[in-house]
């Protein structure tokens, strides 16, 4: 094709010029649309990367927080066992005071819901307050988180409200036996075990 006559032909007559303008506008529109689509997809890609980064940062911070908590509690004498931190006291307090001690440290008196946990509490070989009470309703024993008893390790003939006394708080007493729990008056002073369950 001979270019010069063609270009001249297109530009030299008014009608052809008009056609060229329409064609150019059409082409520009197509180009614009293409560009729009390209830009949009690449920008969405960026947003994705940003979201992933944000998520990774969040996960990192959460993990660091857990690690720091882990270090802090270990440092203060808490021991880790199967998903929870436990603290066994050196002093003795009433059941209620023992419980506040735990609550002030983001924990509560120990809740025993497995044989492993039961063994764990027994091995200290002491009379120890646990998170068990029937203070709200006599004879209805509940854990401090409000859950009813499922696994029970009451000692022989316990709970017995011994000699008609109000024995509304639970302790480990007969630690030589797997069935070690006893009900005892809440105002007596015992050592205690706190448990802080780690969020999954
Ligand atoms: C203590 C007291 C009671 C318990 C009996 C079991 C003598 O009282 O701990 O709560 O039931 O011992 O012998
Ligand atoms: Ca008792």
mmCIF file of C-alpha atoms and ligand atoms in Angstrom:
data_model
loop_
_atom_site.group_PDB
_atom_site.id
_atom_site.type_symbol
_atom_site.label_atom_id
_atom_site.label_comp_id
_atom_site.label_asym_id
_atom_site.label_seq_id
_atom_site.Cartn_x
_atom_site.Cartn_y
_atom_site.Cartn_z
ATOM 1 C CA UNK A 1 0.000 0.000 0.000
ATOM 2 C CA UNK A 2 1.255 3.486 -0.800
ATOM 3 C CA UNK A 3 1.146 5.386 2.512
ATOM 4 C CA UNK A 4 1.382 9.010 1.352
ATOM 5 C CA UNK A 5 -1.643 9.032 -0.935
ATOM 6 C CA UNK A 6 -3.633 7.126 1.687
ATOM 7 C CA UNK A 7 -2.844 9.587 4.534
ATOM 8 C CA UNK A 8 -3.480 12.488 2.200
ATOM 9 C CA UNK A 9 -6.727 10.956 1.070
ATOM 10 C CA UNK A 10 -7.887 10.558 4.674
ATOM 11 C CA UNK A 11 -6.926 14.084 5.760
ATOM 12 C CA UNK A 12 -7.750 15.988 2.680
ATOM 13 C CA UNK A 13 -11.488 15.661 2.446
ATOM 14 C CA UNK A 14 -13.858 16.900 5.157
ATOM 15 C CA UNK A 15 -15.920 13.727 5.221
ATOM 16 C CA UNK A 16 -12.846 11.542 5.719
ATOM 17 C CA UNK A 17 -11.597 13.840 8.506
ATOM 18 C CA UNK A 18 -14.914 13.414 10.300
ATOM 19 C CA UNK A 19 -14.633 9.636 9.957
ATOM 20 C CA UNK A 20 -11.077 9.743 11.328
ATOM 21 C CA UNK A 21 -12.210 11.748 14.376
ATOM 22 C CA UNK A 22 -15.004 9.279 15.109
ATOM 23 C CA UNK A 23 -12.609 6.370 14.660
ATOM 24 C CA UNK A 24 -10.026 7.992 16.948
ATOM 25 C CA UNK A 25 -12.586 8.650 19.663
ATOM 26 C CA UNK A 26 -13.717 5.034 19.336
ATOM 27 C CA UNK A 27 -10.159 3.776 19.615
ATOM 28 C CA UNK A 28 -9.488 6.015 22.615
ATOM 29 C CA UNK A 29 -12.574 4.641 24.332
ATOM 30 C CA UNK A 30 -11.414 1.066 23.808
ATOM 31 C CA UNK A 31 -7.923 1.957 25.066
ATOM 32 C CA UNK A 32 -9.370 3.717 28.114
ATOM 33 C CA UNK A 33 -11.538 0.725 28.936
ATOM 34 C CA UNK A 34 -8.557 -1.605 28.608
ATOM 35 C CA UNK A 35 -6.448 0.591 30.836
ATOM 36 C CA UNK A 36 -9.205 0.795 33.403
ATOM 37 C CA UNK A 37 -9.488 -2.960 33.608
ATOM 38 C CA UNK A 38 -5.708 -3.447 33.809
ATOM 39 C CA UNK A 39 -5.298 -0.817 36.509
ATOM 40 C CA UNK A 40 -8.191 -2.105 38.529
ATOM 41 C CA UNK A 41 -6.933 -5.702 38.551
ATOM 42 C CA UNK A 42 -3.391 -4.688 39.455
ATOM 43 C CA UNK A 43 -4.688 -2.411 42.225
ATOM 44 C CA UNK A 44 -6.830 -5.206 43.625
ATOM 45 C CA UNK A 45 -3.670 -7.297 43.677
ATOM 46 C CA UNK A 46 -2.042 -4.616 45.820
ATOM 47 C CA UNK A 47 -4.931 -4.573 48.250
ATOM 48 C CA UNK A 48 -4.613 -8.333 48.620
ATOM 49 C CA UNK A 49 -0.950 -8.086 49.465
ATOM 50 C CA UNK A 50 -1.722 -5.337 51.940
ATOM 51 C CA UNK A 51 -4.396 -7.455 53.637
ATOM 52 C CA UNK A 52 -2.052 -10.439 53.877
ATOM 53 C CA UNK A 53 0.666 -8.252 55.383
ATOM 54 C CA UNK A 54 -1.750 -6.732 57.866
ATOM 55 C CA UNK A 55 -2.907 -10.200 58.902
ATOM 56 C CA UNK A 56 0.657 -11.429 59.328
ATOM 57 C CA UNK A 57 1.492 -8.443 61.499
ATOM 58 C CA UNK A 58 -1.576 -9.101 63.628
ATOM 59 C CA UNK A 59 -0.652 -12.757 64.036
ATOM 60 C CA UNK A 60 2.907 -11.855 64.950
ATOM 61 C CA UNK A 61 1.705 -9.394 67.608
ATOM 62 C CA UNK A 62 -0.724 -11.901 69.082
ATOM 63 C CA UNK A 63 1.985 -14.533 69.257
ATOM 64 C CA UNK A 64 4.409 -12.115 70.914
ATOM 65 C CA UNK A 65 1.741 -11.238 73.446
ATOM 66 C CA UNK A 66 1.240 -14.916 74.279
ATOM 67 C CA UNK A 67 4.975 -15.475 74.550
ATOM 68 C CA UNK A 68 5.346 -12.501 76.870
ATOM 69 C CA UNK A 69 2.469 -13.734 79.050
ATOM 70 C CA UNK A 70 4.087 -17.164 79.088
ATOM 71 C CA UNK A 71 7.406 -15.709 80.215
ATOM 72 C CA UNK A 72 5.797 -13.430 82.827
ATOM 73 C CA UNK A 73 3.699 -16.159 84.441
ATOM 74 C CA UNK A 74 6.566 -18.666 84.424
ATOM 75 C CA UNK A 75 8.744 -16.069 86.054
ATOM 76 C CA UNK A 76 6.192 -15.599 88.858
ATOM 77 C CA UNK A 77 6.161 -19.288 89.731
ATOM 78 C CA UNK A 78 3.246 -20.475 87.591
ATOM 79 C CA UNK A 79 3.680 -23.819 85.888
ATOM 80 C CA UNK A 80 2.346 -24.803 82.515
ATOM 81 C CA UNK A 81 0.408 -28.050 82.219
ATOM 82 C CA UNK A 82 -1.775 -29.190 79.308
ATOM 83 C CA UNK A 83 -3.142 -25.854 78.080
ATOM 84 C CA UNK A 84 -3.271 -24.036 81.438
ATOM 85 C CA UNK A 85 -1.012 -22.227 83.875
ATOM 86 C CA UNK A 86 -1.246 -23.243 87.536
ATOM 87 C CA UNK A 87 -0.141 -21.509 90.684
ATOM 88 C CA UNK A 88 0.164 -23.294 94.000
ATOM 89 C CA UNK A 89 0.247 -20.889 96.922
ATOM 90 C CA UNK A 90 2.759 -20.792 99.744
ATOM 91 C CA UNK A 91 0.416 -19.028 102.184
ATOM 92 C CA UNK A 92 -3.001 -20.124 103.422
ATOM 93 C CA UNK A 93 -6.267 -18.237 102.996
ATOM 94 C CA UNK A 94 -10.031 -18.790 103.236
ATOM 95 C CA UNK A 95 -11.700 -20.140 100.079
ATOM 96 C CA UNK A 96 -13.050 -16.718 99.119
ATOM 97 C CA UNK A 97 -9.737 -14.926 99.656
ATOM 98 C CA UNK A 98 -7.925 -17.643 97.760
ATOM 99 C CA UNK A 99 -10.312 -17.143 94.899
ATOM 100 C CA UNK A 100 -9.780 -13.349 94.827
ATOM 101 C CA UNK A 101 -6.036 -13.925 94.728
ATOM 102 C CA UNK A 102 -6.490 -15.942 91.534
ATOM 103 C CA UNK A 103 -9.031 -13.553 90.026
ATOM 104 C CA UNK A 104 -6.686 -10.615 90.510
ATOM 105 C CA UNK A 105 -4.235 -12.489 88.309
ATOM 106 C CA UNK A 106 -6.601 -13.196 85.459
ATOM 107 C CA UNK A 107 -7.212 -16.732 86.748
ATOM 108 C CA UNK A 108 -9.569 -18.615 89.081
ATOM 109 C CA UNK A 109 -9.391 -21.531 91.506
ATOM 110 C CA UNK A 110 -8.569 -24.737 89.665
ATOM 111 C CA UNK A 111 -11.362 -26.529 87.825
ATOM 112 C CA UNK A 112 -10.705 -30.243 87.564
ATOM 113 C CA UNK A 113 -12.161 -31.828 84.479
ATOM 114 C CA UNK A 114 -9.833 -34.680 83.705
ATOM 115 C CA UNK A 115 -8.041 -37.488 85.491
ATOM 116 C CA UNK A 116 -4.709 -35.874 84.518
ATOM 117 C CA UNK A 117 -5.704 -32.649 86.233
ATOM 118 C CA UNK A 118 -6.879 -34.595 89.264
ATOM 119 C CA UNK A 119 -3.461 -36.319 89.471
ATOM 120 C CA UNK A 120 -1.758 -32.966 89.042
ATOM 121 C CA UNK A 121 -3.555 -31.494 92.089
ATOM 122 C CA UNK A 122 -2.971 -34.573 94.235
ATOM 123 C CA UNK A 123 0.760 -34.691 93.830
ATOM 124 C CA UNK A 124 1.298 -31.611 96.031
ATOM 125 C CA UNK A 125 0.218 -33.760 98.987
ATOM 126 C CA UNK A 126 -1.526 -30.909 100.789
ATOM 127 C CA UNK A 127 -5.020 -29.830 101.696
ATOM 128 C CA UNK A 128 -5.772 -27.461 98.834
ATOM 129 C CA UNK A 129 -8.769 -25.297 97.919
ATOM 130 C CA UNK A 130 -10.178 -26.053 94.481
ATOM 131 C CA UNK A 131 -12.794 -24.111 92.477
ATOM 132 C CA UNK A 132 -15.742 -26.085 93.798
ATOM 133 C CA UNK A 133 -18.651 -24.790 95.916
ATOM 134 C CA UNK A 134 -22.302 -25.394 96.778
ATOM 135 C CA UNK A 135 -22.682 -21.971 98.391
ATOM 136 C CA UNK A 136 -25.487 -20.888 96.057
ATOM 137 C CA UNK A 137 -27.648 -23.938 96.559
ATOM 138 C CA UNK A 138 -26.934 -26.532 99.253
ATOM 139 C CA UNK A 139 -26.052 -29.851 97.692
ATOM 140 C CA UNK A 140 -25.675 -28.471 94.157
ATOM 141 C CA UNK A 141 -21.940 -28.482 93.564
ATOM 142 C CA UNK A 142 -20.658 -26.226 90.833
ATOM 143 C CA UNK A 143 -17.314 -25.151 89.484
ATOM 144 C CA UNK A 144 -16.373 -21.475 89.742
ATOM 145 C CA UNK A 145 -17.084 -20.986 86.020
ATOM 146 C CA UNK A 146 -20.684 -22.071 86.630
ATOM 147 C CA UNK A 147 -20.381 -25.526 85.057
ATOM 148 C CA UNK A 148 -21.852 -28.496 86.960
ATOM 149 C CA UNK A 149 -19.714 -31.475 87.963
ATOM 150 C CA UNK A 150 -19.075 -34.065 85.295
ATOM 151 C CA UNK A 151 -16.050 -35.951 86.576
ATOM 152 C CA UNK A 152 -16.212 -36.394 90.364
ATOM 153 C CA UNK A 153 -13.446 -37.387 92.716
ATOM 154 C CA UNK A 154 -15.198 -37.116 96.092
ATOM 155 C CA UNK A 155 -13.555 -38.968 98.949
ATOM 156 C CA UNK A 156 -15.363 -41.789 100.709
ATOM 157 C CA UNK A 157 -18.669 -40.538 102.228
ATOM 158 C CA UNK A 158 -17.992 -36.998 100.955
ATOM 159 C CA UNK A 159 -19.490 -34.464 100.636
ATOM 160 C CA UNK A 160 -20.924 -34.912 104.125
ATOM 161 C CA UNK A 161 -21.363 -31.466 105.764
ATOM 162 C CA UNK A 162 -19.548 -33.087 108.676
ATOM 163 C CA UNK A 163 -21.544 -33.076 111.954
ATOM 164 C CA UNK A 164 -24.073 -30.711 110.427
ATOM 165 C CA UNK A 165 -21.466 -28.015 109.776
ATOM 166 C CA UNK A 166 -21.782 -25.786 106.761
ATOM 167 C CA UNK A 167 -19.171 -27.265 104.460
ATOM 168 C CA UNK A 168 -19.768 -25.393 101.239
ATOM 169 C CA UNK A 169 -16.295 -25.291 99.712
ATOM 170 C CA UNK A 170 -14.296 -27.993 97.959
ATOM 171 C CA UNK A 171 -10.760 -29.047 98.739
ATOM 172 C CA UNK A 172 -8.277 -31.814 97.979
ATOM 173 C CA UNK A 173 -7.901 -33.659 101.275
ATOM 174 C CA UNK A 174 -7.351 -37.380 100.840
ATOM 175 C CA UNK A 175 -4.428 -36.953 98.455
ATOM 176 C CA UNK A 176 -3.263 -40.555 98.940
ATOM 177 C CA UNK A 177 -6.393 -41.691 97.173
ATOM 178 C CA UNK A 178 -7.578 -40.807 93.675
ATOM 179 C CA UNK A 179 -10.928 -39.996 95.301
ATOM 180 C CA UNK A 180 -9.523 -37.069 97.226
ATOM 181 C CA UNK A 181 -12.160 -34.336 97.400
ATOM 182 C CA UNK A 182 -13.751 -33.111 100.596
ATOM 183 C CA UNK A 183 -16.304 -30.440 101.462
ATOM 184 C CA UNK A 184 -15.070 -28.102 104.197
ATOM 185 C CA UNK A 185 -16.196 -24.820 105.858
ATOM 186 C CA UNK A 186 -15.209 -21.988 103.499
ATOM 187 C CA UNK A 187 -13.632 -19.851 106.262
ATOM 188 C CA UNK A 188 -10.914 -22.361 107.120
ATOM 189 C CA UNK A 189 -7.520 -21.359 105.742
ATOM 190 C CA UNK A 190 -5.884 -23.619 103.161
ATOM 191 C CA UNK A 191 -3.315 -23.346 100.450
ATOM 192 C CA UNK A 192 -4.910 -23.106 97.026
ATOM 193 C CA UNK A 193 -4.309 -23.695 93.317
ATOM 194 C CA UNK A 194 -5.143 -21.098 90.676
ATOM 195 C CA UNK A 195 -5.665 -22.032 87.075
ATOM 196 C CA UNK A 196 -5.411 -19.753 84.084
ATOM 197 C CA UNK A 197 -6.719 -21.445 80.968
ATOM 198 C CA UNK A 198 -5.044 -20.183 77.820
ATOM 199 C CA UNK A 199 -7.340 -19.115 75.002
ATOM 200 C CA UNK A 200 -7.032 -21.402 72.017
HETATM 201 C C1 LIG B 1 -12.810 -33.549 108.900
HETATM 202 C C2 LIG B 1 -13.311 -32.508 107.890
HETATM 203 C C3 LIG B 1 -14.566 -32.957 107.189
HETATM 204 C C4 LIG B 1 -14.372 -34.299 106.619
HETATM 205 C C5 LIG B 1 -13.881 -35.286 107.679
HETATM 206 C C6 LIG B 1 -13.609 -36.636 107.053
HETATM 207 C C7 LIG B 1 -13.293 -34.386 111.069
HETATM 208 O O1 LIG B 1 -13.713 -33.581 109.956
HETATM 209 O O2 LIG B 1 -12.289 -32.274 106.938
HETATM 210 O O3 LIG B 1 -14.949 -32.062 106.177
HETATM 211 O O4 LIG B 1 -15.573 -34.730 106.023
HETATM 212 O O5 LIG B 1 -12.701 -34.793 108.256
HETATM 213 O O6 LIG B 1 -13.198 -37.520 108.027
HETATM 214 CA CA1 LIG B 2 -16.555 -32.950 104.460
#
